[in-house]
Structures are given as structure tokens and as C-alpha cells.
Amino acid sequence: MPKKFDAIVVGAGMAGLAAAYKMSSEGLSVVVIERGDYPGAKNVMGGVLYRSMMEELIPEFWKEAPLQRPVVEQRFWMLDKQSVVTSGYKDESWAEEPYNCFTVFRGEFDRWFAKKCEEKGALIINETLVESCIVDDGKVIGVQTNRPEGDLYANVVVLADGVNSLLGKQLGFHREWEPQQVALAVMEELKLPEEVIEDRFNLEPGMGTTIELFGQGTMGMVGTAFIYTNKQHISIGVGALLSQIREKQVQPYQLLENLKQHPAVRPLVRGAEPVEYYAHLIPEGGYNSIPKLVSDGVVVVGDAAQLVNGIHREGSNMAMTSGRLAAEAVIHACNMGHFDRDALSSYENELNNSFVIKDLEKYKDASHLLESNPRYFNNYIPTANMALREMLTVDGVSKKQKQKKLTKSILGKNGLFTLGKDIYQMWKAVR
Amino acid sequence: MGKKAKEVNVDDKLYLNRFKADEKSHLTIIDPEICRDKCTNKDCTVFCPAKVYEWRDGRIMVGFEGCLECGACRIACPHKNIEWSYPRGGYGVQFKLA
């Protein structure tokens, strides 16, 4: 085994494996170092994998990859204490090739993806922790692992070490994250028979749905709850800004339990048996939190680069695209024989030109707006529930009178000006 | 949320997972006196999703064996008093699904 590689990838997640696959496909010698027993053992996500970005690496991967269900419907729920306003979109074309996205188990998918990398010649080393980067004269030249004589050297190190990114922090690419820059999410897998899932979620055999729940699921904290269907499991989870979880003195598992007990959720999960329990941080800082991405001999990808679009719950797609673009820059650098910051800078340029940075830039103020203005989650969602309750409860009160009551309640506390300002600011943040 | 939900015992949830516990903790309280004298709320005992931290007999007990390795305590300890690393390679929680 050669001790020096073209590239070392730290972390076998979506971003790291995407980079490894691309680089080894082009004949580079690549080693992936993973701290879990196997790729996926430490990887946690809600569960939606986007087809388009994966297909840029492996065309028609769905024919062989271990997937759960193609998502044919996305529902959005605005939850109040004992009621819910629902909306969503279902599309028959999402049930056919090439599909839009899938629910997956990372414990299965990442193992398969790593095997595909091995087929291309990459070396996957499991059960090994990278403790630091080896830096020489300001250049990253390798990594130090916890194994005896475990130093490895390469022309480029790809940091795909996830949201905590201790390695990026060591290199001074970012400071420690602040509690308002990350969401803390907890999740459970609940086991149910396939047909029961399909009946409860109104699905054709094999098809899947996602539900994002806003409002009471997070007790008004900035965040979302979610319910995704797998083949024989339901993923149910809830996440909110860590700063607010701390401030409100919330136990995350109690939040999850409250969600499961909500009258709109309870029938969906009735009788389901919990089989695994997770916690994970999600980068929420968006565009303003992106660390340094390129330096001499090193690039940063995926969650480690904070590439998550919280508003659209997209992350795995950004991970894959950033991994692929970083790989292309490394391949380019190999062809030139230079590995300094300039030689690798095409990664940053290509990322800036891709949907990844464009989307993050578009929403750069949205998360902060939701955080700093509690009315969106705490007033408007209950108000929407109240409005429908009023208009749909038949009790002999005239519609006109109900309307008056509604208007009064909507404007009552803050007045028309505040409402107008909130609508304008939200429009500005997401336009 | 309607009726008050039943209290959860997080141990019931952790019991579902497969853990390979190392002998040495990957989580260290840097200065126990800060927990005792300066920290009024003991936030970590509440927000940690695995209830790794418990306040007992005037000190924080660290049950690192059930850690889910999320990193929240490192970031949200109000006194930055937790030294946090990943468990050694091959140790810690090993997820099957997710």
C-alpha cells in the first residue's frame, strides 16, 4: 500500500464519498478514512436523498442502490396545539423514472456507495479517527490518525468530517459554531408493516411521502418536525435551533414524544415499535457561516462547509455536488501538478456558480429573520389555525361576524403595520 | 400539545441503539469548579439528547457510554467547559438505519 495518495478523504458521508467516487473514477489514488464500523454507522439525516445530484455521479443508480421509497408527495403542516392546517403537493411523475428524490437509510446507502468507490479503486479504511491534519510550512500534506504509525500523506486532503468539523476548526477555517448557527435534531425509526404505512399515508405500494411540520412541533422554536415513510419504518424527528432549545430548557426527547402524541400525528404512528434513536446537529448558519473552503493542499465539503439549505431541508444534494466539484478541482490540480490554494480555487469558483451557493445566498437572511421575529412561528401559525377553525365550525354565527372577529384577532395585538412589515420582510428574505 | 404527553425515559430509547463503549471517556469536564460555582442552570443536563450529563452530589457525572455524538454540549455549554472529541475509531454508537 503506498503511503502517499493523490487524495485523502476524511469522512465517508455523502460529500466525502461523492468526492472519492469522482476522483477514483478519474484514476486518482484515493483513501477514505471513516471513524465508524462501516460507512453510515455515524451518519444521520432525516432521510431524503435527491436523485439529480446523485445521478451526476452514478447514472440510474436507483436500479441497484438500496433505497427506501421514491417520494411522490410532500406535505406541509402548520401545527397548533390540537389542530393542523395542511397543504402539500403530490405528483404522479415522481413515481416514475427518473424520480425526484427517495427516502433512504444512510446505514445502508452509504455502505453501498462506499462499495461503488472501492470498485473504482478507492481504499476505504473504517474504524479510524483522523485526529488532525499534518501541516508543513502552512500546507496540509496529510492526516494523523489514532492508529499506531497511522500517519497518511497525500497531495490534497478533502475535509468531509461533517457538521462538527473539528478539523476545519483546528486549521482555523472557522471558529467554534455558536448555538444559533446549528439546529439540534432528534429522530426515531418506528417499525410498521408496509401495507399499514401505505394505508395510513394514502400511498400506492412502494411509494413514499414526506411531511414537514411547522409550529407546535417545535413549540414555536425556529425549526421543523418531520415524518418520512420508509419501506417498513417511519422516520419521525424534530429539530430546532440549539440556542432556543437551551434557552427554553427543552429536553429534545420530550419534544419528540410530544410530537408523537399530537392528535394529528398519533394515528400515523399508532402501534409502531421504536427501533433506533438518533441525535444530530444540522448547520443552520447558511451563507453567512460558510468557512474558508480552500487552502494549500486542502478543500472542505458538505456539512463541514455548512452547506445546508434549512428552508428547503436540502443538504444531501449540496453535499454531493460540493464533493463532486471539489473532486474536479483536485483532478485539475493533479493534471497541473500544483496543489496550492490557487490550483484548487476552481472548486470555490464552480461552487459559487452552482445552485449550492446561489440558493444559500438567496436565503441568507431567512433563518435569522425567523429567529429574530418570533411572530412567524408563534403568532401566524396559530392564527391560520384559528381562522380555519372559525370559518369551518358551523355554530350559527354569521360569516360576516366571524370575519370581523378574525380581522380583529389578526390585527389586534400588533396592528396592520406590523403585519405588513412582517409580510414584506419575509418576502424580501425569500424572493 | 393537547393533553400533557407522558414523561419519556431516554434510557428506553438509548437501549435500542448499539454502542461500543471505550474505556476512556471522549467527553471531559474541563473544570468541575465552574459547574459547581458558576453554572446556575446546568443546561447540559436538560438539552443533551442522550442525557449524558447528570448533576449528582455536587458535580456533573458524564455518562459518555450513551453519547450519540451530536456535539451539542460542546457548542451550548454556557461556560465552554466541555472538552469534546469523537470516540476512538470503531468505538461509540454504531447506527444501522437512519
XYZ file of C-alpha atoms in Angstrom:
529
model
C 0.000 0.000 0.000
C 1.523 3.334 -0.997
C 1.788 5.689 1.944
C 1.237 8.734 -0.202
C -2.029 9.182 -2.057
C -3.324 11.682 -4.537
C -6.118 12.425 -2.086
C -7.231 11.577 1.431
C -10.944 11.976 2.156
C -11.877 12.376 5.811
C -15.361 11.003 6.419
C -17.488 8.537 4.435
C -20.676 10.571 4.167
C -22.429 11.916 1.101
C -19.867 14.626 0.387
C -16.792 12.518 1.078
C -17.993 9.523 -0.919
C -19.076 11.735 -3.820
C -15.583 13.237 -3.914
C -13.914 9.830 -3.571
C -16.060 8.301 -6.321
C -15.322 11.074 -8.780
C -11.586 11.177 -8.066
C -11.076 7.425 -8.215
C -13.143 7.240 -11.413
C -10.523 9.513 -12.976
C -7.734 7.225 -11.846
C -6.537 9.115 -8.792
C -5.321 7.115 -5.802
C -7.804 7.841 -3.051
C -8.188 6.739 0.545
C -11.350 7.399 2.566
C -10.993 7.355 6.350
C -14.145 6.634 8.339
C -14.408 6.535 12.128
C -17.461 4.232 12.251
C -17.511 0.446 11.968
C -18.682 0.947 8.396
C -19.684 3.909 6.200
C -23.028 5.143 7.509
C -22.539 3.950 11.097
C -22.218 7.563 12.271
C -24.280 9.262 9.602
C -27.677 10.675 10.452
C -30.119 12.529 8.243
C -33.874 12.861 8.076
C -33.757 10.664 5.090
C -34.263 12.421 1.751
C -31.739 11.732 -0.994
C -32.016 13.783 -4.165
C -31.820 11.915 -7.438
C -30.415 14.548 -9.752
C -27.159 15.206 -7.888
C -26.523 11.524 -7.270
C -27.135 10.780 -10.903
C -24.399 13.175 -11.916
C -22.095 10.616 -10.331
C -23.801 7.279 -10.995
C -26.412 7.308 -13.772
C -29.558 5.325 -12.948
C -28.201 4.459 -9.517
C -31.748 3.696 -8.354
C -31.650 0.422 -10.255
C -29.112 -1.015 -7.838
C -28.780 1.246 -4.777
C -30.531 0.308 -1.523
C -33.332 2.887 -1.355
C -36.466 3.021 0.744
C -39.269 4.750 -1.212
C -39.456 7.273 -4.076
C -41.143 10.381 -2.666
C -44.357 11.083 -4.603
C -45.872 13.581 -2.208
C -44.552 16.353 0.005
C -46.907 17.638 2.659
C -46.568 20.782 4.741
C -48.396 21.020 8.025
C -48.877 24.061 10.207
C -49.455 22.676 13.632
C -51.250 24.295 16.544
C -51.922 22.723 19.927
C -54.703 20.389 18.828
C -55.249 21.304 15.212
C -53.402 21.447 11.932
C -53.624 23.354 8.646
C -52.390 21.104 5.865
C -51.149 21.594 2.346
C -48.905 19.700 0.008
C -48.151 18.528 -3.472
C -48.434 15.070 -4.999
C -47.163 14.223 -8.435
C -47.619 11.001 -10.380
C -44.491 11.747 -12.412
C -42.417 11.484 -9.233
C -43.481 7.834 -9.076
C -41.762 7.083 -12.365
C -38.194 7.115 -13.543
C -36.097 9.160 -13.165
C -37.891 10.135 -9.896
C -37.330 13.297 -7.867
C -35.996 12.031 -4.565
C -36.007 8.993 -2.309
C -36.108 8.168 1.352
C -33.024 6.165 2.302
C -31.290 4.642 5.291
C -27.794 6.042 5.434
C -26.626 2.907 7.222
C -27.428 1.011 4.024
C -26.940 3.589 1.316
C -23.523 4.832 2.423
C -22.194 1.295 2.629
C -23.336 0.674 -0.936
C -21.904 3.994 -2.117
C -18.572 3.188 -0.458
C -18.524 -0.157 -2.264
C -19.018 1.679 -5.563
C -15.990 3.815 -4.671
C -13.990 0.663 -3.973
C -14.959 -0.689 -7.381
C -13.377 2.431 -8.852
C -10.208 1.766 -6.905
C -10.653 3.854 -3.744
C -9.454 2.432 -0.459
C -11.934 2.655 2.433
C -10.459 2.447 5.926
C -13.077 2.072 8.666
C -12.835 2.302 12.461
C -10.200 5.002 12.182
C -10.361 8.509 13.577
C -8.450 11.361 11.987
C -7.135 13.404 14.894
C -5.507 16.218 12.994
C -4.183 17.351 9.666
C -0.430 17.257 9.168
C 0.641 20.747 8.214
C 4.048 21.607 6.818
C 5.004 25.192 6.113
C 1.333 26.222 6.019
C 0.442 23.406 3.633
C -1.747 20.431 4.515
C 0.226 17.348 3.489
C -1.596 14.519 5.257
C -3.518 13.355 8.299
C -2.705 11.850 11.649
C -4.985 9.000 12.718
C -5.447 7.226 16.047
C -3.762 4.092 14.724
C -0.146 3.236 15.502
C 2.019 4.548 12.687
C -1.223 5.887 11.318
C 0.056 8.962 9.516
C -1.028 9.142 5.897
C 0.155 11.594 3.266
C -1.483 12.999 0.157
C -1.347 15.882 -2.263
C -4.793 17.003 -1.166
C -6.916 16.341 1.913
C -10.692 16.586 1.456
C -12.361 17.504 4.741
C -15.764 15.820 4.757
C -15.887 15.377 8.509
C -19.411 16.625 8.996
C -21.158 19.398 10.849
C -18.845 19.486 13.850
C -15.785 19.745 11.581
C -13.204 19.706 14.331
C -10.514 19.541 11.648
C -11.665 22.727 9.945
C -11.643 24.444 13.315
C -8.119 23.170 14.049
C -6.948 24.668 10.779
C -8.549 27.985 11.680
C -11.069 27.827 8.823
C -13.889 28.689 11.217
C -14.399 29.452 14.870
C -16.417 27.212 17.118
C -20.063 27.289 15.993
C -22.452 29.376 18.057
C -25.629 27.717 19.389
C -27.725 29.807 16.976
C -25.733 28.521 13.979
C -26.848 24.918 14.406
C -30.095 23.050 14.943
C -30.232 20.082 17.260
C -32.435 17.342 15.847
C -33.566 14.065 17.358
C -35.161 11.261 15.395
C -36.529 7.764 15.768
C -37.162 4.907 13.394
C -40.541 3.330 14.060
C -41.319 -0.093 12.638
C -44.655 -0.817 10.948
C -45.793 -3.288 8.263
C -45.515 -1.992 4.685
C -49.245 -2.144 3.956
C -50.060 -0.270 7.141
C -47.708 2.547 6.132
C -49.223 2.668 2.649
C -52.788 2.756 4.018
C -52.085 5.417 6.612
C -50.240 7.682 4.206
C -52.506 7.065 1.208
C -49.761 5.563 -0.932
C -49.503 3.125 -3.828
C -47.322 0.115 -2.984
C -43.670 1.083 -2.711
C -44.243 4.849 -2.923
C -43.375 7.334 -0.202
C -44.353 10.646 1.298
C -42.720 13.341 3.405
C -44.382 15.650 5.900
C -42.704 18.786 7.224
C -44.430 20.202 10.290
C -44.075 23.795 11.412
C -45.235 25.420 14.610
C -46.264 23.425 17.640
C -43.966 20.511 16.729
C -41.061 22.663 17.884
C -43.149 24.520 20.476
C -42.743 27.613 18.335
C -38.952 27.409 18.246
C -37.282 28.007 14.874
C -37.085 24.569 13.344
C -39.249 21.819 11.922
C -40.557 18.425 12.698
C -40.725 15.765 10.009
C -42.272 12.430 9.208
C -40.884 10.382 6.320
C -42.025 6.991 5.121
C -39.563 4.170 4.592
C -40.416 0.632 3.453
C -41.178 -0.788 6.878
C -40.300 2.142 9.068
C -41.369 5.711 9.674
C -38.684 8.276 10.395
C -40.036 10.838 12.820
C -37.958 13.679 14.142
C -37.847 17.225 15.324
C -35.121 19.836 15.307
C -34.776 23.432 16.465
C -32.037 25.975 16.928
C -29.748 24.806 19.702
C -29.771 28.308 21.190
C -33.546 28.180 21.613
C -33.612 24.615 22.938
C -31.148 25.710 25.593
C -32.966 28.947 26.351
C -36.370 27.268 26.678
C -34.959 24.439 28.789
C -36.376 21.794 26.492
C -35.476 18.125 26.646
C -35.199 17.089 22.978
C -36.623 13.610 23.590
C -39.622 15.164 25.322
C -40.164 17.300 22.235
C -40.145 14.141 20.120
C -42.571 12.431 22.479
C -44.926 15.436 22.428
C -44.891 15.292 18.638
C -45.797 11.601 18.625
C -48.705 12.372 20.984
C -50.116 15.235 18.892
C -53.652 14.346 17.750
C -52.703 14.885 14.091
C -49.625 12.649 14.353
C -50.725 9.990 16.822
C -52.855 7.962 14.360
C -49.950 7.807 11.904
C -47.572 6.219 14.368
C -50.035 4.179 16.426
C -48.679 0.785 17.423
C -45.318 1.426 15.785
C -42.306 -0.021 17.506
C -39.257 2.233 18.042
C -36.090 0.523 16.790
C -33.377 3.185 16.783
C -32.879 6.662 18.263
C -30.625 9.427 16.916
C -29.401 12.929 17.586
C -27.539 15.140 15.169
C -26.634 18.757 14.554
C -27.696 20.478 11.350
C -25.813 23.511 10.034
C -28.282 26.416 10.009
C -25.987 29.397 9.627
C -26.318 29.251 5.844
C -24.444 31.575 3.570
C -23.045 33.741 6.357
C -21.479 30.761 8.146
C -19.602 29.186 5.268
C -15.996 28.712 6.423
C -12.868 29.012 4.350
C -13.290 26.316 1.690
C -9.872 26.066 0.077
C -6.323 26.387 1.255
C -2.977 24.892 0.314
C -3.498 21.145 -0.031
C -6.997 21.080 1.420
C -10.670 21.567 0.497
C -13.814 21.471 2.665
C -17.108 19.906 1.504
C -20.648 19.069 2.670
C -21.831 19.727 6.221
C -18.251 20.560 7.216
C -18.633 23.539 4.888
C -22.091 24.224 6.419
C -23.753 23.660 3.037
C -27.355 23.125 4.126
C -30.463 24.921 2.943
C -32.607 24.756 6.051
C -35.599 26.449 4.469
C -35.919 23.643 1.891
C -34.481 20.863 4.108
C -31.839 20.241 1.429
C -28.422 19.020 2.486
C -27.521 15.690 0.906
C -27.760 17.259 -2.545
C -25.411 20.081 -1.592
C -23.052 17.565 -0.022
C -22.898 15.500 -3.211
C -22.475 18.473 -5.506
C -19.780 20.065 -3.353
C -17.962 16.726 -3.157
C -18.103 16.314 -6.910
C -16.943 19.869 -7.616
C -14.107 19.556 -5.107
C -13.068 16.309 -6.817
C -12.988 18.030 -10.206
C -10.733 20.723 -8.776
C -8.392 18.084 -7.329
C -8.283 16.264 -10.666
C -7.470 19.552 -12.361
C -4.732 20.253 -9.805
C -3.265 16.792 -10.355
C -3.068 17.468 -14.077
C -1.183 20.684 -13.404
C 0.957 19.212 -10.666
C 0.220 22.054 -8.253
C -1.808 21.726 -5.081
C -1.732 25.151 -3.547
C -4.716 27.362 -2.922
C -4.693 28.818 -6.433
C -4.555 25.418 -8.060
C -7.597 24.274 -6.063
C -9.543 27.513 -6.309
C -11.679 26.275 -9.190
C -13.657 24.374 -6.503
C -14.742 27.610 -4.909
C -15.494 29.218 -8.276
C -17.562 26.287 -9.500
C -19.416 26.084 -6.198
C -20.241 29.786 -6.441
C -21.652 29.201 -9.908
C -23.728 26.206 -8.827
C -27.159 26.040 -7.192
C -25.402 25.403 -3.872
C -24.104 28.904 -3.183
C -26.837 30.571 -5.224
C -29.550 29.003 -3.073
C -27.719 29.670 0.172
C -27.223 33.283 -0.815
C -30.881 33.656 -1.738
C -31.963 32.577 1.751
C -29.100 34.115 3.662
C -31.366 36.273 5.844
C -34.361 33.963 6.157
C -33.163 31.869 9.072
C -32.090 34.928 11.037
C -35.418 36.624 10.333
C -37.357 33.643 11.696
C -35.125 33.589 14.725
C -35.297 37.285 15.499
C -39.008 37.651 14.816
C -40.974 35.073 16.826
C -44.284 36.166 15.292
C -43.888 33.943 12.219
C -43.890 30.757 14.262
C -45.724 31.854 17.379
C -48.489 34.122 16.027
C -49.148 33.437 12.388
C -49.305 29.645 12.535
C -51.833 29.638 15.431
C -53.710 32.426 13.612
C -54.000 30.339 10.458
C -55.401 27.508 12.548
C -57.788 29.837 14.302
C -59.004 31.335 11.026
C -59.932 27.951 9.608
C -61.458 26.830 12.870
C -63.677 29.917 12.882
C -64.734 29.683 9.254
C -65.287 25.925 9.236
C -67.001 25.495 12.603
C -70.730 25.788 11.950
C -72.323 27.304 15.014
C -74.972 29.759 13.871
C -72.695 32.786 13.979
C -72.820 34.664 10.676
C -69.776 34.505 8.415
C -69.552 38.280 8.438
C -69.350 38.335 12.208
C -66.721 35.581 12.181
C -64.733 37.577 9.668
C -64.849 40.632 11.917
C -63.646 38.599 14.859
C -60.847 37.170 12.746
C -59.672 40.523 11.467
C -59.691 41.863 14.973
C -57.675 38.945 16.230
C -55.138 39.118 13.397
C -54.608 42.852 13.760
C -55.457 43.104 17.425
C -52.104 42.658 19.072
C -49.764 44.243 16.596
C -51.851 46.171 14.119
C -51.833 46.362 10.378
C -48.429 47.993 10.176
C -46.641 45.108 11.916
C -48.439 42.556 9.781
C -47.484 44.442 6.627
C -43.889 44.773 7.771
C -43.634 41.062 8.589
C -45.058 40.092 5.212
C -42.695 42.460 3.426
C -39.630 41.262 5.347
C -40.431 37.630 4.686
C -40.976 38.360 1.017
C -37.647 40.190 0.943
C -35.870 37.297 2.660
C -37.104 34.620 0.269
C -37.752 36.427 -3.030
C -49.850 19.966 22.932
C -53.361 18.987 23.969
C -53.011 16.686 26.927
C -49.623 16.704 28.530
C -47.574 13.950 26.964
C -46.226 11.239 29.184
C -42.728 11.685 30.547
C -40.144 9.843 28.492
C -37.311 7.847 29.862
C -34.470 8.411 27.447
C -32.803 5.192 28.599
C -35.601 3.291 26.853
C -34.590 4.967 23.615
C -30.838 4.554 24.082
C -31.413 0.888 24.832
C -32.409 0.468 21.162
C -29.003 1.512 19.868
C -25.790 -0.432 19.542
C -22.928 1.131 21.480
C -19.320 0.010 21.619
C -18.122 1.849 24.692
C -14.461 2.726 25.037
C -12.863 2.518 28.475
C -11.888 6.163 28.440
C -14.384 8.989 28.060
C -14.257 11.172 24.960
C -16.060 13.895 26.951
C -14.293 15.749 29.731
C -15.436 18.470 32.089
C -12.540 20.894 31.909
C -13.019 22.482 35.347
C -15.582 20.902 37.720
C -15.490 24.027 39.885
C -17.037 26.058 37.084
C -20.018 23.654 37.020
C -20.314 23.887 40.777
C -19.763 27.610 41.344
C -20.531 29.471 38.153
C -23.176 27.430 36.329
C -26.634 28.046 37.729
C -28.846 26.251 35.211
C -26.824 23.123 34.382
C -28.227 23.413 30.852
C -26.346 20.324 29.649
C -28.450 18.114 31.919
C -31.532 19.299 30.002
C -30.580 19.790 26.339
C -28.341 16.743 25.889
C -30.483 14.363 23.804
C -28.878 11.325 25.421
C -28.951 12.677 28.967
C -25.222 12.072 29.203
C -24.868 14.721 31.909
C -26.389 14.425 35.357
C -25.909 16.668 38.370
C -25.246 14.428 41.369
C -23.513 15.045 44.683
C -22.246 18.457 43.712
C -20.740 17.506 40.403
C -21.597 16.706 36.811
C -21.482 12.977 36.093
C -20.615 12.159 32.484
C -22.257 9.010 31.136
C -20.268 9.050 27.914
C -21.204 5.442 27.100
C -24.627 6.512 25.799
C -23.425 9.566 23.861
C -24.992 10.000 20.422
C -22.007 12.112 19.299
C -24.077 15.084 18.154
C -21.752 17.793 19.516
C -24.460 19.943 21.120
C -22.790 20.053 24.549
C -19.516 21.351 23.144
C -21.309 24.245 21.464
C -24.017 25.027 24.012
C -22.199 24.671 27.348
C -22.557 28.288 28.517
C -19.067 28.205 30.023
C -17.394 26.273 27.188
C -16.390 23.854 29.907
C -16.678 20.590 27.989
C -13.764 19.172 26.082
C -15.272 17.195 23.278
C -13.676 14.770 20.879
C -15.003 11.878 18.861
C -14.623 8.424 20.401
C -11.661 6.477 19.056
C -12.174 4.871 15.673
C -14.571 1.928 15.873
C -15.988 2.966 19.268
C -19.150 4.767 20.258
C -22.608 4.477 18.771
C -22.983 2.441 15.565
C -26.225 3.168 13.725
C -27.879 0.594 11.480
C -30.603 2.638 9.788
C -31.085 6.462 9.893
